[in-house]
Coordinates of C-alpha atoms in Angstrom, one line a residue:
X1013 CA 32.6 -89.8 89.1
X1014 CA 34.2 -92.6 88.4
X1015 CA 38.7 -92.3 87.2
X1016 CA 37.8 -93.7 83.6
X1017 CA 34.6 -90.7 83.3
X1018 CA 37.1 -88.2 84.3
X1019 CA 39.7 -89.4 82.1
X1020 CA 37.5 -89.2 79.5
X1021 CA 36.0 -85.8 79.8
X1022 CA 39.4 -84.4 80.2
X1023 CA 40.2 -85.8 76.7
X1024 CA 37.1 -84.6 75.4
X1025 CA 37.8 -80.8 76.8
X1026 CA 41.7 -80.7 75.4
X1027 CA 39.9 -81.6 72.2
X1028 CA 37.1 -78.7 72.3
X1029 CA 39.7 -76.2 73.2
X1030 CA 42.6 -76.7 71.7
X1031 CA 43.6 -76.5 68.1
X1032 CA 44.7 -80.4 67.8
X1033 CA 43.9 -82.3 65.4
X1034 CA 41.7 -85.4 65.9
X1035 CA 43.6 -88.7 64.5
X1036 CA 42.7 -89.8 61.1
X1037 CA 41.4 -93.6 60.5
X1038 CA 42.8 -94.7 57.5
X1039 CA 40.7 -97.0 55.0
X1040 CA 41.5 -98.6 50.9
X1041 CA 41.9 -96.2 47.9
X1042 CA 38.9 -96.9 46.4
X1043 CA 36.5 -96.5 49.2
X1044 CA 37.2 -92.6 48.3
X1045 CA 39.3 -92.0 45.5
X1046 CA 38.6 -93.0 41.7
X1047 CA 42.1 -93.4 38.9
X1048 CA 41.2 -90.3 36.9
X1049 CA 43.8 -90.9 33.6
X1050 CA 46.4 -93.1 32.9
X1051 CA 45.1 -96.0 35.0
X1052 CA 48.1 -97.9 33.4
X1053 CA 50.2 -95.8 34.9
X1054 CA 48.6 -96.5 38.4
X1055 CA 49.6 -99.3 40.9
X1056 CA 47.2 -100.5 43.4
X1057 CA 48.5 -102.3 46.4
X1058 CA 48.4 -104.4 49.5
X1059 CA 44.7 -105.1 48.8
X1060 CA 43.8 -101.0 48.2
X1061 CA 45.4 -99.3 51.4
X1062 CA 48.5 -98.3 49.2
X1063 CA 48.4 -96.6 45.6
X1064 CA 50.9 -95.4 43.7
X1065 CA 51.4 -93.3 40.6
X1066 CA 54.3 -93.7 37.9
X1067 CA 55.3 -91.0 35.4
X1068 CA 57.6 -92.0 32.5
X1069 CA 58.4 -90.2 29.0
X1070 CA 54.7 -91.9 27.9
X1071 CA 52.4 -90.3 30.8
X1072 CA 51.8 -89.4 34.3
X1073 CA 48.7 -90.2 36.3
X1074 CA 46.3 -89.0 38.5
X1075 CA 43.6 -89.6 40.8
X1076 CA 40.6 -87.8 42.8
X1077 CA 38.1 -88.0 45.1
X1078 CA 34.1 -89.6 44.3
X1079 CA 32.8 -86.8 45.9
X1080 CA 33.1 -82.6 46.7
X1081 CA 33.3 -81.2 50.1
X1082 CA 32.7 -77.5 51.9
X1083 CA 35.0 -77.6 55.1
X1084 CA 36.7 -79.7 56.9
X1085 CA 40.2 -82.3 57.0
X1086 CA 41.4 -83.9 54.2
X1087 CA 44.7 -85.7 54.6
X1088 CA 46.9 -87.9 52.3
X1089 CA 50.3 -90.1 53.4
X1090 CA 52.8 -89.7 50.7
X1091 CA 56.3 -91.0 50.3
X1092 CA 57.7 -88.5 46.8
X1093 CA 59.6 -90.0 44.1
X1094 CA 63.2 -90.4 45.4
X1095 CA 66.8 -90.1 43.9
X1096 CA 66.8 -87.7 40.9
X1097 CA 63.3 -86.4 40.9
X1098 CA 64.5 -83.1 39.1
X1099 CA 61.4 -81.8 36.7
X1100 CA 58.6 -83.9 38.3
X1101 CA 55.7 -82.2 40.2
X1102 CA 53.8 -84.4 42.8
X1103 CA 50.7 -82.2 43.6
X1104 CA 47.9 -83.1 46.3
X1105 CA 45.1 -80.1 46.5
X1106 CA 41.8 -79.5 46.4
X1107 CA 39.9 -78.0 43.4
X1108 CA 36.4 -76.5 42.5
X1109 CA 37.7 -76.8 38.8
X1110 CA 35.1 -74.3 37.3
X1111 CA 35.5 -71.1 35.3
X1112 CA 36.5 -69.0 38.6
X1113 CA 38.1 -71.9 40.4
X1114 CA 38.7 -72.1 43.7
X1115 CA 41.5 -74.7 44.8
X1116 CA 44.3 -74.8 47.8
X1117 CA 47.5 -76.7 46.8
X1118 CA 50.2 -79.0 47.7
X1119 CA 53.0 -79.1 44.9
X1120 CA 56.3 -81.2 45.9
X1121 CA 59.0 -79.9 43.3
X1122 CA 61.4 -82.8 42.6
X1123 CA 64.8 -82.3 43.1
X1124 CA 69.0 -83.2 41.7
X1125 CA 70.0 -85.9 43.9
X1126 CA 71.3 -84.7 47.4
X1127 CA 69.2 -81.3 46.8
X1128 CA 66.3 -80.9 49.5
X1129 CA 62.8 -81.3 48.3
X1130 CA 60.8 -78.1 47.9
X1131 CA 56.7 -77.6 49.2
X1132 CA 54.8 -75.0 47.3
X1133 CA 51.4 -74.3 48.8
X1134 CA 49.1 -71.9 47.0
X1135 CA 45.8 -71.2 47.6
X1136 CA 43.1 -69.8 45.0
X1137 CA 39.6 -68.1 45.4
X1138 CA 37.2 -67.5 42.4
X1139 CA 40.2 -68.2 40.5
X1140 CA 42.9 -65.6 41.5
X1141 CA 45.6 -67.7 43.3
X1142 CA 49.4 -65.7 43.5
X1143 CA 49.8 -66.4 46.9
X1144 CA 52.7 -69.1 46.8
X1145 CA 55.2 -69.9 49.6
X1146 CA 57.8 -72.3 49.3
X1147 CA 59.2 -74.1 52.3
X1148 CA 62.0 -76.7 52.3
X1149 CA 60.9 -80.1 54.5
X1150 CA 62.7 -80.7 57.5
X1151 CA 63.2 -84.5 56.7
X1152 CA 64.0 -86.4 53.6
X1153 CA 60.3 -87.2 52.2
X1154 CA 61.2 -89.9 50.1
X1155 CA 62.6 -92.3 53.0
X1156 CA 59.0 -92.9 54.3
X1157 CA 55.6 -91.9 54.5
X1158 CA 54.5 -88.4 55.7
X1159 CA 50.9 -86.7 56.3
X1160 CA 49.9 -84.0 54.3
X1161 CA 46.9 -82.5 54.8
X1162 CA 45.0 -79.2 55.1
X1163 CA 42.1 -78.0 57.8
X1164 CA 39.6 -75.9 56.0
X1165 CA 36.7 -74.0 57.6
X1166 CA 34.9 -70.3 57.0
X1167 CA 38.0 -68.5 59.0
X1168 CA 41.2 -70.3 58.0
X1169 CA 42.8 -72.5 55.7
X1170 CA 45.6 -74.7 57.8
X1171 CA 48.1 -76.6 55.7
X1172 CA 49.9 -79.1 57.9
X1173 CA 53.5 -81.3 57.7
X1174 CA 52.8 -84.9 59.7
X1175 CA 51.7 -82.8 63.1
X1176 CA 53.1 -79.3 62.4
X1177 CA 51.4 -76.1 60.5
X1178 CA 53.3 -75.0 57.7
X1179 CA 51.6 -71.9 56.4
X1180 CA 47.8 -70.4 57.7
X1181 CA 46.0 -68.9 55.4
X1182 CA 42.9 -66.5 56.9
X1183 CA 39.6 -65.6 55.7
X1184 CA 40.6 -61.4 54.9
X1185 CA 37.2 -60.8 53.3
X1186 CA 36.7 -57.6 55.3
X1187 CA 39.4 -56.2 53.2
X1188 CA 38.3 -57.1 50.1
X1189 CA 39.9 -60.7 49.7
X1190 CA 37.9 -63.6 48.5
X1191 CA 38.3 -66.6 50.6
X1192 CA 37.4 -70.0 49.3
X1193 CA 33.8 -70.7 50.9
X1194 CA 31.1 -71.7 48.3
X1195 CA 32.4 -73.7 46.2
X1196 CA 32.9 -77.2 47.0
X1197 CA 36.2 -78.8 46.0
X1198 CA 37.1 -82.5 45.0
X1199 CA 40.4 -83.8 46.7
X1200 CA 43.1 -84.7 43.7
X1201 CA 46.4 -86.2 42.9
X1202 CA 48.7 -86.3 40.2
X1203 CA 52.4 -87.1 38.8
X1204 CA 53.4 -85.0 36.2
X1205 CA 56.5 -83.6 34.1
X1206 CA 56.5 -79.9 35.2
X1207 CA 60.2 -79.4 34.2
X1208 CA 59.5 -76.7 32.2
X1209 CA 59.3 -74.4 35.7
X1210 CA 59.5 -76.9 38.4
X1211 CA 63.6 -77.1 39.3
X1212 CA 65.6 -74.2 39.7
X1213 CA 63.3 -72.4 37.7
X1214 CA 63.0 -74.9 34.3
X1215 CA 66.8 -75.0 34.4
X1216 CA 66.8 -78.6 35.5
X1217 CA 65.2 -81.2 33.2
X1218 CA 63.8 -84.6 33.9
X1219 CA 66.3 -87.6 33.0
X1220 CA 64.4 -90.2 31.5
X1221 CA 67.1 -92.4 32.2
X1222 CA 66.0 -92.2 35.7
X1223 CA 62.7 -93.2 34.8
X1224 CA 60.3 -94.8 36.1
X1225 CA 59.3 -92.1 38.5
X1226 CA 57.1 -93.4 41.5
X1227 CA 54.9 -91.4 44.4
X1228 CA 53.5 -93.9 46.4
X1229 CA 50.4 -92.9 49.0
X1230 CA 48.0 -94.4 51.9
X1231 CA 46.1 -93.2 54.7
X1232 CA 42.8 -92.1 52.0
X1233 CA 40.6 -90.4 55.1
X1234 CA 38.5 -87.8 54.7
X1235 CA 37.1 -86.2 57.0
X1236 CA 35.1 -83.4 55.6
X1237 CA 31.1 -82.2 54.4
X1238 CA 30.4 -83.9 51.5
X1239 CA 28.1 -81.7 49.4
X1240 CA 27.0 -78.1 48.9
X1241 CA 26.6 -74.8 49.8
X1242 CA 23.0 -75.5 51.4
X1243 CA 24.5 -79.0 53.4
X1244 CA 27.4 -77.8 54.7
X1245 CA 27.5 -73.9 54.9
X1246 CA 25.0 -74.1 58.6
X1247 CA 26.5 -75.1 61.5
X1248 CA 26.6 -79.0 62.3
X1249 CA 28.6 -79.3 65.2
X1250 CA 31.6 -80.6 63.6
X1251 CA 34.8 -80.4 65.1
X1252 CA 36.4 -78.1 62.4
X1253 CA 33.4 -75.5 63.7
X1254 CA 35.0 -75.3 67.1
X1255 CA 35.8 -72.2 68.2
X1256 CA 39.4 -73.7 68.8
X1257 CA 39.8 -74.5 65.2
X1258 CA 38.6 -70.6 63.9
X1259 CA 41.7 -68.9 65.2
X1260 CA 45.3 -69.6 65.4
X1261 CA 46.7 -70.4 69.0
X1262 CA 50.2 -69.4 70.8
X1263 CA 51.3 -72.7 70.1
X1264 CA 50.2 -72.7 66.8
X1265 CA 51.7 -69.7 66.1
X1266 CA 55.0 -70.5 67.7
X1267 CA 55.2 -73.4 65.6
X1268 CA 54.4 -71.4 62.7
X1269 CA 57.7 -69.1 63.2
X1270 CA 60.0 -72.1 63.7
X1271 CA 58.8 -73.3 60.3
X1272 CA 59.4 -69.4 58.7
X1273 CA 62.9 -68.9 60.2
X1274 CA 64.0 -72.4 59.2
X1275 CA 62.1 -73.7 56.4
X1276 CA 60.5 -70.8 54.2
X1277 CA 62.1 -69.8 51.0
X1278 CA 60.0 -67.8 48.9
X1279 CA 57.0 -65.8 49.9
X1280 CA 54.8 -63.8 48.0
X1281 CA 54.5 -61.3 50.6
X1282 CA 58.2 -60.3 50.0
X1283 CA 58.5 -60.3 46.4
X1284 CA 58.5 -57.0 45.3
X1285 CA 59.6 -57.3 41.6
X1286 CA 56.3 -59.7 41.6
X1287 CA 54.0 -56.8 43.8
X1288 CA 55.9 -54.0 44.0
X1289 CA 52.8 -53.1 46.8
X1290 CA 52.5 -55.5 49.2
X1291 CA 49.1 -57.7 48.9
X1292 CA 47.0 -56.3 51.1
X1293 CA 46.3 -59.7 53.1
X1294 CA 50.1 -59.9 54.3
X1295 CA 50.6 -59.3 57.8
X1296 CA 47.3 -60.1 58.4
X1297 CA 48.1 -63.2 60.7

C-alpha cells in the first residue's frame, strides 16, 4: 500500500473513532437561510457569504433556515454586537416551533462595556425547557468571528465554542426525561431587545444612544437530515451515527471540566431556590 493510501485510511480511522468534528464548508446566506421579519433591518454582504442583523428602537430582525432537520451539525460564525450591548439578546437555536416545542438554544446576553459577554444554552423537549447554564466566553466575541454550533443525534446534544464543548446534554429517557428526537427543528436567528431580563437580571437597559446594534454572521453550513421522522430516524451511515459521536470521550470530557471550573456561572443543577430537588437528569454525565 502505497504512503498516500495509508495516509489516508489513517485520517479516515481518527475520524470513525474519535469524537472530532468533521470541517464545515461554508457557502452564501441564501443558499440556506431565508430573512424572516424586518428584512430592512437585514444587511446582506460580500455577495451573500456575510449577513448581518441590526436592532434599533424601531425593530430587530431575524432569520431561519428553508428547511427542518432530525440530527446532525448545524453551525453558524458570529461576531455579537460590540461596545455597550447591555439589553440585547443575540439567539442562534433550533426550534420545532409547535404547541409542545422542542428547541436547543444559543442566547448571547449583551453586556456594559468592559463586562464579559454571557452564553446561555437551554435545551427544550415537547416543550418543557428549564435546563439553562450560563458560561462566560473565554475570548472577547465581538473582536472577530467565532463558531457556534451544536451536534445533535438520538444519544446527545453537543453544544460547541469554535472547537471546544461547552455543555453535553444526554438522551435520559430511561428516567423519564424527554429528549428532543421526533420533531424536526428549523435553524433560526434573531436580534432583539430582551432588556427586560437579559443584563444583570432586567437591571441594565438598552441605550438607544448606542444604537444601531449590529450581529454580523457567515459560515451558513449545514450539515444535517433534512426532513422527517420516517427520512431521518433509520440509520444512514452518517457521520453524527458513529459510535464515536453517541458517547462523550476522556478528552471530551476533560475539556468539558476546564470549561465548568472556568467559565460556568449558573447551572440549573445547583439552583435550589429554583428545584429545591435536584432534576433528576443532573449527574447523569
Amino acid at each position: 500500500m502505497g504512503a498516500l493510501k495509508v495516509i489516508a485510511l489513517l485520517l479516515l480511522v481518527e475520524l470513525a473513532f474519535s469524537a472530532r468534528l468533521p470541517p464545515n464548508s461554508d457557502v452564501s446566506f441564501s443558499e440556506n437561510y431565508y430573512v424572516r421579519w424586518a428584512n430592512d433591518h437585514t444587511r446582506v454582504l460580500n455577495g451573500g457569504s456575510e449577513m448581518q442583523l441590526v436592532l434599533d428602537k424601531v425593530s430587530g430582525a431575524g432569520f431561519g433556515s428553508r428547511s427542518k432537520y432530525l440530527f446532525g451539525h448545524i453551525s453558524m460564525k458570529i461576531k455579537l454586537v460590540p461596545n455597550d450591548s447591555a439589553g440585547t439578546v443575540t439567539a442562534f437555536y433550533m426550534s420545532s416551533e409547535t404547541d409542545k416545542h422542542d428547541e436547543i438554544d444559543f442566547e448571547f446576553l449583551g453586556n456594559v462595556s468592559g463586562q464579559p459577554y454571557i452564553v446561555q444554552t437551554n435545551v427544550f423537549a415537547n416543550g418543557v425547557g428549564n435546563r439553562e447554564q450560563r458560561h462566560y466566553l473565554w475570548f472577547d466575541p465581538t473582536q472577530d468571528f467565532h463558531s457556534y454550533s451544536v451536534l445533535w443525534n438520538k444519544q446527545q446534544i453537543i453544544f460547541y465554542v469554535d472547537d471546544v464543548p461547552l455543555r453535553v446534554h444526554k438522551n435520559n429517557e430511561a428516567i423519564g426525561i424527554p429528549f428532543p428526537k421526533s420533531q424536526p427543528m428549523g435553524i433560526y436567528s434573531s436580534l432583539w431587545n430582551g432588556d427586560d431580563w437579559a443584563t444583570r437580571g432586567g437591571l441594565e437597559k438598552i441605550n438607544w444612544d448606542h444604537a444601531p446594534f449590529v450581529a454580523a454572521y457567515k459560515g451558513f453550513s449545514v450539515d444535517a437530515c433534512a426532513g422527517g421522522v420516517e427520512s431521518c430516524s433509520a440509520p444512514k451511515g452518517n457521520w453524527w451515527e458513529q459510535e464515536a459521536f453517541q458517547s462523550t470521550d476522556e478528552e471530551t470530557k476533560s475539556k468539558l471540566k476546564w470549561v465548568k471550573d472556568n467559565y460556568m456561572i449558573y447551572d440549573y443543577c445547583t439552583d435550589s431556590k429554583r428545584f429545591p430537588t435536584t432534576p433528576a437528569d443532573c449527574g447523569q454525565f
